[in-house]
Amino acid sequence: MKKHLNDAQKKEYAYYLSLVSSVLNGTEPQLPYENCNLDHIRRISNDTRMDAIFDEAIIMLSKKFSVSAELLSYAKKDLNHWIYIDTAMKYEIENLLKCFDKEQIYNLPMKGYFLKNDYPNPFDRSIADYDVLFEIKDIEKIKVLFNKNGYKFLKNDSQQYHFTKQPFMYIEMHCSLLKKNNKNYAFFENQLERAKVRDGYSFSKEMSLEDYYIYMLLHSAKHFSEGGIGIRMIADEYVFYKKYADKLDWAYLDDCFKQCGIQIFEKKLRDISLKWFSKGSEVKDFDDVEEYILLSMTLGRVDVAVMSEMERRRVNTETGRKKSRFVNFISSLFPNKTYMANKYSFVEKMPILLPYSWACMWCRRIFIDRNINIKKGFNNRTSYTDDDVSYFTYIQKEVGFDVK
């Protein structure tokens, strides 16, 4: 499992961060260092899902540096592509929110919906889906509304309902912000009631800035502790902090950070974001946590996520004892009743159907979702070492997380 960048990669990432900083701050991009391969930098932008920012930086750079005609043409076309997607998605989500108003359905758009507008341009912040909080009593009305608007209902679990519409709309309707087994569930339990109705809407709401920041951090913390967070989440932190730092109630936030166990994590992310993206900043080197983030693509690495999940499942929460690697591998293929009941409610009522739920899960993954790679899945579950586990634990402790 890769843990560190080599010197050449560090230079590439440092330059890439300088390009992102130039777009976020509206400044001229730095000239490339000697022998810099801009195609390598482009691939980093692809991996981190910050393509539009790279495109803008290259177009600005071309005014004072000889960017290849091929790369410049790519950047212009790609930027138009992201502008088109952003415009189309914006139209779709606003149309749905108007329908929610018409049907008198309270809702609360989350995360990227608002954060996009804090970037210099909304298309700078790509999103794969929209997340919207709703009251579970309205689910049947919501299903009808989505159907009328050309959406297909995909699936649901205890926390969220998934809807899609070709070519690129994907909406997750959340009946709660956090899962009930999350230690911070009560903190956001009544968020829809606490939130205020937004200007221009009758039933669409928004969180307070403080609650939004806490939720954004808890979302980042979840990804960080499971498989990692990428550069885009650090850019989110910088954009939000830059715009709202003077408006936030920091005494209230500090108390909430302590309650949620993210006080050290918040400071670390804030420090990294300011180091990477502050106007005029020049990154020289990275510490271990920064490298963990740089290697985490957009929302974390699959190999790290599998390892952390496998290790969590090894531990018996009552006795603290660990299963053997082999037993744990088998149980990862055929999870226990509690895990499967979250996916298939009939397991809770009729435990005898647990084997049937395994068959449902694997048939869905193989024939419907088609998101399984047997070779990679086997390697991710068996190839990590005790040193990999120790390093992951060390990284988590560096940001204040207690890994058991």
XYZ file of C-alpha atoms in Angstrom:
404
model
C 0.000 0.000 0.000
C 1.475 3.298 -1.096
C 2.134 5.701 1.765
C 4.415 8.417 0.376
C 5.088 10.480 -2.730
C 8.485 10.493 -4.402
C 10.289 13.806 -4.962
C 9.049 14.192 -8.539
C 5.440 13.647 -7.449
C 5.819 16.154 -4.633
C 6.887 18.810 -7.154
C 3.933 17.980 -9.386
C 1.428 18.172 -6.550
C 2.960 21.393 -5.218
C 2.634 23.022 -8.629
C -0.901 21.701 -9.057
C -1.880 23.230 -5.710
C -0.438 26.561 -6.857
C -2.681 26.434 -9.947
C -5.737 25.717 -7.801
C -4.769 28.565 -5.477
C -4.511 30.986 -8.396
C -8.074 30.196 -9.504
C -9.519 30.301 -5.985
C -7.894 33.680 -5.323
C -8.180 35.214 -8.801
C -4.422 35.637 -9.212
C -2.067 34.850 -12.083
C -0.810 31.253 -12.050
C 2.852 30.547 -11.395
C 4.992 29.583 -14.354
C 5.739 25.832 -14.518
C 9.022 24.694 -13.020
C 11.741 23.388 -15.320
C 10.773 20.128 -17.089
C 7.272 20.239 -15.619
C 4.947 17.871 -17.492
C 1.565 19.613 -17.654
C -0.094 16.404 -18.823
C 0.867 14.844 -15.487
C -0.697 17.843 -13.736
C -3.849 17.375 -15.835
C -4.115 13.764 -14.690
C -3.977 14.932 -11.066
C -6.908 17.263 -11.788
C -8.815 14.328 -13.320
C -8.116 12.125 -10.298
C -9.239 14.811 -7.855
C -12.336 15.849 -9.860
C -11.202 19.484 -10.098
C -10.995 19.546 -13.895
C -12.638 22.935 -14.453
C -10.183 24.665 -12.114
C -7.248 23.146 -13.991
C -8.800 24.214 -17.311
C -9.172 27.802 -16.118
C -5.599 27.871 -14.802
C -4.203 26.569 -18.112
C -6.151 29.153 -20.121
C -4.804 31.931 -17.869
C -1.296 30.446 -17.997
C -1.336 30.395 -21.809
C -1.323 34.201 -21.850
C 2.243 34.305 -20.586
C 3.574 30.769 -21.176
C 3.795 28.591 -24.265
C 1.186 25.951 -23.456
C 0.934 23.283 -26.161
C -1.856 23.841 -28.674
C -3.202 20.382 -27.883
C -3.430 21.022 -24.128
C -4.921 24.493 -24.600
C -7.564 23.135 -26.976
C -8.359 20.363 -24.486
C -8.715 22.881 -21.625
C -11.115 25.112 -23.565
C -13.329 22.231 -24.691
C -13.279 20.576 -21.282
C -14.172 23.832 -19.527
C -17.175 24.278 -21.831
C -18.173 20.717 -20.976
C -18.199 21.451 -17.234
C -20.040 24.737 -17.724
C -22.719 22.895 -19.715
C -23.106 20.185 -17.059
C -23.268 22.738 -14.255
C -25.900 24.799 -16.080
C -28.048 21.761 -16.860
C -27.820 20.385 -13.306
C -28.642 23.791 -11.849
C -31.781 23.973 -14.007
C -32.863 20.486 -12.966
C -32.384 20.945 -9.219
C -34.111 24.332 -9.169
C -37.035 22.873 -11.096
C -37.343 20.135 -8.467
C -37.188 22.629 -5.599
C -40.018 24.603 -7.215
C -42.008 21.357 -7.407
C -41.306 20.759 -3.699
C -42.695 24.235 -3.006
C -45.788 23.520 -5.078
C -46.397 20.214 -3.278
C -45.585 21.807 0.120
C -42.731 19.425 0.870
C -40.125 20.769 3.290
C -36.574 20.103 2.140
C -33.003 21.058 2.886
C -30.383 20.895 0.101
C -26.967 20.043 1.504
C -23.223 20.174 0.876
C -22.337 20.890 -2.747
C -25.601 22.673 -3.566
C -24.596 25.669 -1.449
C -20.812 25.290 -1.539
C -20.694 25.589 -5.345
C -21.823 29.185 -5.043
C -18.937 30.053 -2.716
C -16.363 29.216 -5.404
C -15.323 31.930 -7.896
C -17.568 30.160 -10.434
C -20.132 27.449 -9.545
C -18.749 25.146 -12.249
C -15.373 25.169 -10.446
C -16.898 22.772 -7.882
C -18.087 19.621 -9.640
C -20.564 17.339 -7.905
C -21.631 13.788 -8.691
C -25.017 14.098 -6.998
C -27.278 16.377 -5.009
C -28.108 15.536 -1.406
C -31.439 16.758 -0.010
C -32.865 16.263 3.480
C -36.604 15.563 3.786
C -39.222 14.248 6.232
C -39.886 10.544 5.850
C -43.645 11.113 6.015
C -43.387 12.764 2.577
C -41.650 9.884 0.804
C -44.642 8.742 -1.260
C -45.321 12.299 -2.452
C -41.641 12.604 -3.297
C -41.633 9.380 -5.326
C -44.607 10.629 -7.351
C -42.959 14.023 -7.855
C -39.718 12.482 -9.107
C -41.597 10.153 -11.425
C -43.516 13.072 -12.957
C -40.216 14.844 -13.601
C -38.677 11.913 -15.467
C -36.602 10.402 -12.645
C -36.150 6.712 -11.942
C -36.219 5.387 -8.380
C -33.153 3.181 -7.875
C -33.005 1.955 -4.290
C -33.244 2.965 -0.656
C -31.908 2.031 2.739
C -32.750 3.185 6.249
C -31.212 6.612 5.649
C -31.652 7.625 2.010
C -33.557 7.166 -1.262
C -31.768 7.305 -4.615
C -33.190 8.815 -7.821
C -31.555 9.254 -11.219
C -32.307 10.926 -14.538
C -30.267 10.645 -17.698
C -27.778 11.870 -18.694
C -26.192 12.911 -15.377
C -28.666 13.757 -12.583
C -28.343 11.694 -9.403
C -30.186 12.761 -6.262
C -29.987 11.247 -2.801
C -32.970 12.115 -0.617
C -31.919 11.792 3.041
C -34.419 11.202 5.824
C -31.589 11.888 8.297
C -28.225 13.603 8.046
C -26.410 10.882 9.981
C -27.085 7.204 10.560
C -28.770 6.353 13.856
C -25.721 4.422 15.060
C -23.522 7.516 14.598
C -22.476 8.950 17.955
C -23.393 12.449 16.722
C -26.825 11.475 15.388
C -28.739 13.437 18.051
C -26.837 16.615 17.197
C -28.523 16.795 13.772
C -31.712 14.873 14.553
C -34.029 17.904 14.268
C -32.077 19.828 11.628
C -35.004 20.276 9.248
C -37.020 21.909 12.037
C -34.110 24.112 13.127
C -33.238 25.297 9.617
C -34.817 28.463 8.230
C -36.746 28.839 4.984
C -34.599 30.378 2.259
C -35.349 33.653 0.506
C -37.315 33.025 -2.677
C -38.721 29.677 -1.497
C -41.636 28.563 0.646
C -40.498 25.092 1.716
C -36.781 24.878 0.891
C -34.544 25.536 3.899
C -30.918 26.170 4.800
C -28.773 25.489 7.846
C -27.096 28.137 9.923
C -23.486 28.735 8.871
C -22.288 27.056 12.050
C -24.376 23.922 11.567
C -23.369 23.758 7.925
C -19.678 23.935 8.841
C -20.044 21.225 11.503
C -21.876 18.939 9.104
C -19.306 19.578 6.373
C -16.532 18.628 8.799
C -18.336 15.510 10.036
C -18.791 14.430 6.426
C -15.066 14.966 5.786
C -14.168 13.183 9.021
C -16.216 10.146 7.980
C -14.354 9.875 4.667
C -10.981 10.590 6.308
C -11.429 7.776 8.839
C -12.684 5.275 6.270
C -10.583 5.758 3.142
C -9.303 9.320 2.991
C -10.293 12.735 1.662
C -8.907 14.373 -1.458
C -7.696 17.840 -2.402
C -11.224 18.962 -3.307
C -12.388 18.680 0.307
C -9.440 20.794 1.412
C -10.394 23.358 -1.239
C -13.950 23.285 0.171
C -12.538 24.020 3.608
C -10.490 26.941 2.275
C -13.346 28.456 0.248
C -15.798 28.224 3.156
C -13.337 29.531 5.764
C -12.168 32.369 3.534
C -15.711 33.599 2.968
C -17.333 33.033 6.360
C -14.625 33.005 9.065
C -15.551 36.486 10.311
C -19.265 35.607 10.458
C -18.997 32.386 12.480
C -19.669 32.027 16.217
C -16.359 30.424 17.096
C -17.138 29.973 20.805
C -20.197 27.907 19.862
C -18.239 26.018 17.225
C -15.354 25.158 19.550
C -17.821 23.667 22.016
C -19.496 21.655 19.237
C -16.125 20.465 17.902
C -15.291 19.089 21.359
C -18.670 17.335 21.641
C -18.269 15.788 18.172
C -14.621 14.818 18.678
C -13.339 16.836 15.702
C -11.518 19.719 17.392
C -8.029 18.599 16.302
C -9.327 17.466 12.905
C -10.913 20.853 12.151
C -7.735 22.742 13.025
C -5.588 20.383 10.952
C -7.799 20.746 7.877
C -7.953 24.507 8.288
C -4.174 24.765 8.651
C -3.592 22.600 5.571
C -6.100 24.580 3.499
C -4.424 27.877 4.395
C -0.973 26.436 3.738
C -1.984 25.116 0.310
C -4.288 27.809 -0.995
C -3.695 31.167 0.720
C -2.893 33.927 -1.739
C 0.843 33.957 -2.439
C 1.510 30.697 -0.588
C 4.284 28.459 -1.894
C 4.271 24.837 -0.761
C 7.726 23.347 -0.226
C 7.002 20.014 1.402
C 4.224 17.857 2.856
C 3.797 16.124 6.200
C 2.369 12.606 6.527
C -1.257 13.718 6.854
C -0.918 15.909 3.769
C 0.519 12.999 1.780
C -2.354 10.794 2.959
C -4.746 13.404 1.529
C -2.817 13.874 -1.721
C -2.887 10.128 -2.336
C -6.618 9.917 -1.626
C -7.909 10.917 -5.072
C -11.388 12.497 -4.639
C -13.150 10.697 -1.785
C -10.485 8.277 -0.611
C -8.710 5.144 -1.818
C -10.509 1.840 -2.217
C -7.576 -0.173 -0.839
C -7.437 1.983 2.304
C -11.225 1.881 2.718
C -11.296 -1.916 2.431
C -8.409 -2.294 4.868
C -9.967 0.024 7.478
C -13.354 -1.714 7.179
C -11.760 -5.156 7.414
C -9.835 -4.147 10.536
C -12.924 -2.668 12.173
C -14.815 -5.899 11.560
C -12.003 -7.964 13.076
C -12.576 -6.496 16.523
C -15.286 -7.908 18.790
C -16.776 -4.764 20.338
C -17.691 -6.617 23.543
C -14.479 -8.516 24.260
C -11.943 -6.474 22.260
C -10.564 -9.691 20.774
C -9.667 -9.912 17.087
C -10.743 -12.539 14.587
C -8.121 -14.236 12.473
C -7.477 -12.730 9.044
C -9.030 -15.786 7.349
C -12.240 -15.745 9.406
C -12.506 -12.013 8.866
C -12.087 -12.472 5.099
C -14.950 -14.992 4.990
C -17.196 -12.748 7.099
C -16.502 -9.843 4.715
C -18.017 -11.937 1.929
C -20.965 -13.006 4.079
C -21.647 -10.195 6.615
C -23.511 -10.700 9.878
C -27.220 -10.136 10.530
C -26.835 -6.564 11.829
C -24.986 -5.442 8.701
C -27.368 -7.175 6.307
C -30.471 -5.905 8.136
C -29.396 -2.366 7.234
C -29.597 -3.373 3.572
C -32.515 -5.783 3.731
C -35.085 -5.103 6.464
C -36.587 -8.578 6.169
C -33.455 -9.994 7.839
C -34.352 -8.241 11.102
C -37.836 -9.790 11.108
C -36.769 -13.209 9.822
C -33.086 -13.983 10.620
C -33.483 -17.346 8.911
C -33.411 -15.452 5.607
C -29.843 -14.219 6.207
C -28.381 -16.587 3.532
C -31.026 -15.329 1.089
C -29.901 -11.723 1.771
C -26.320 -12.710 0.882
C -27.565 -14.087 -2.437
C -29.536 -10.856 -3.065
C -26.502 -8.718 -2.272
C -24.096 -10.587 -4.542
C -26.597 -10.957 -7.401
C -27.236 -7.223 -7.278
C -23.533 -6.387 -7.266
C -22.671 -8.821 -10.060
C -25.663 -8.465 -12.391
C -27.230 -5.048 -11.633
C -24.671 -2.645 -10.138
C -21.771 -4.472 -11.830
C -19.373 -2.750 -9.469
C -17.277 -5.731 -8.508
C -13.750 -6.623 -9.568
C -12.971 -10.038 -8.103
C -9.181 -9.778 -8.478
C -8.941 -6.303 -6.941
C -11.434 -7.219 -4.254
C -9.375 -10.243 -3.235
C -6.098 -8.288 -3.261
C -7.528 -5.393 -1.223
C -8.776 -7.812 1.422
C -5.641 -9.926 1.703
C -2.568 -7.937 0.620
C -2.340 -5.257 3.303
C 0.222 -5.740 6.075
C 0.421 -4.996 9.798
C 2.680 -2.080 8.868
C -0.079 -0.679 6.652
C -2.549 -0.938 9.536
C -0.116 0.742 11.927
C 0.507 3.596 9.506
C -3.233 4.134 8.953
C -3.764 4.166 12.730
C -0.937 6.698 13.150
C -2.488 9.015 10.543
C -5.884 8.848 12.276
C -4.336 9.664 15.642
C -2.535 12.649 14.109
C -5.931 14.295 13.546
C -7.354 13.275 16.904
C -9.298 10.158 15.947
C -9.283 7.158 18.297
C -8.798 4.023 16.195
C -9.705 0.847 18.053
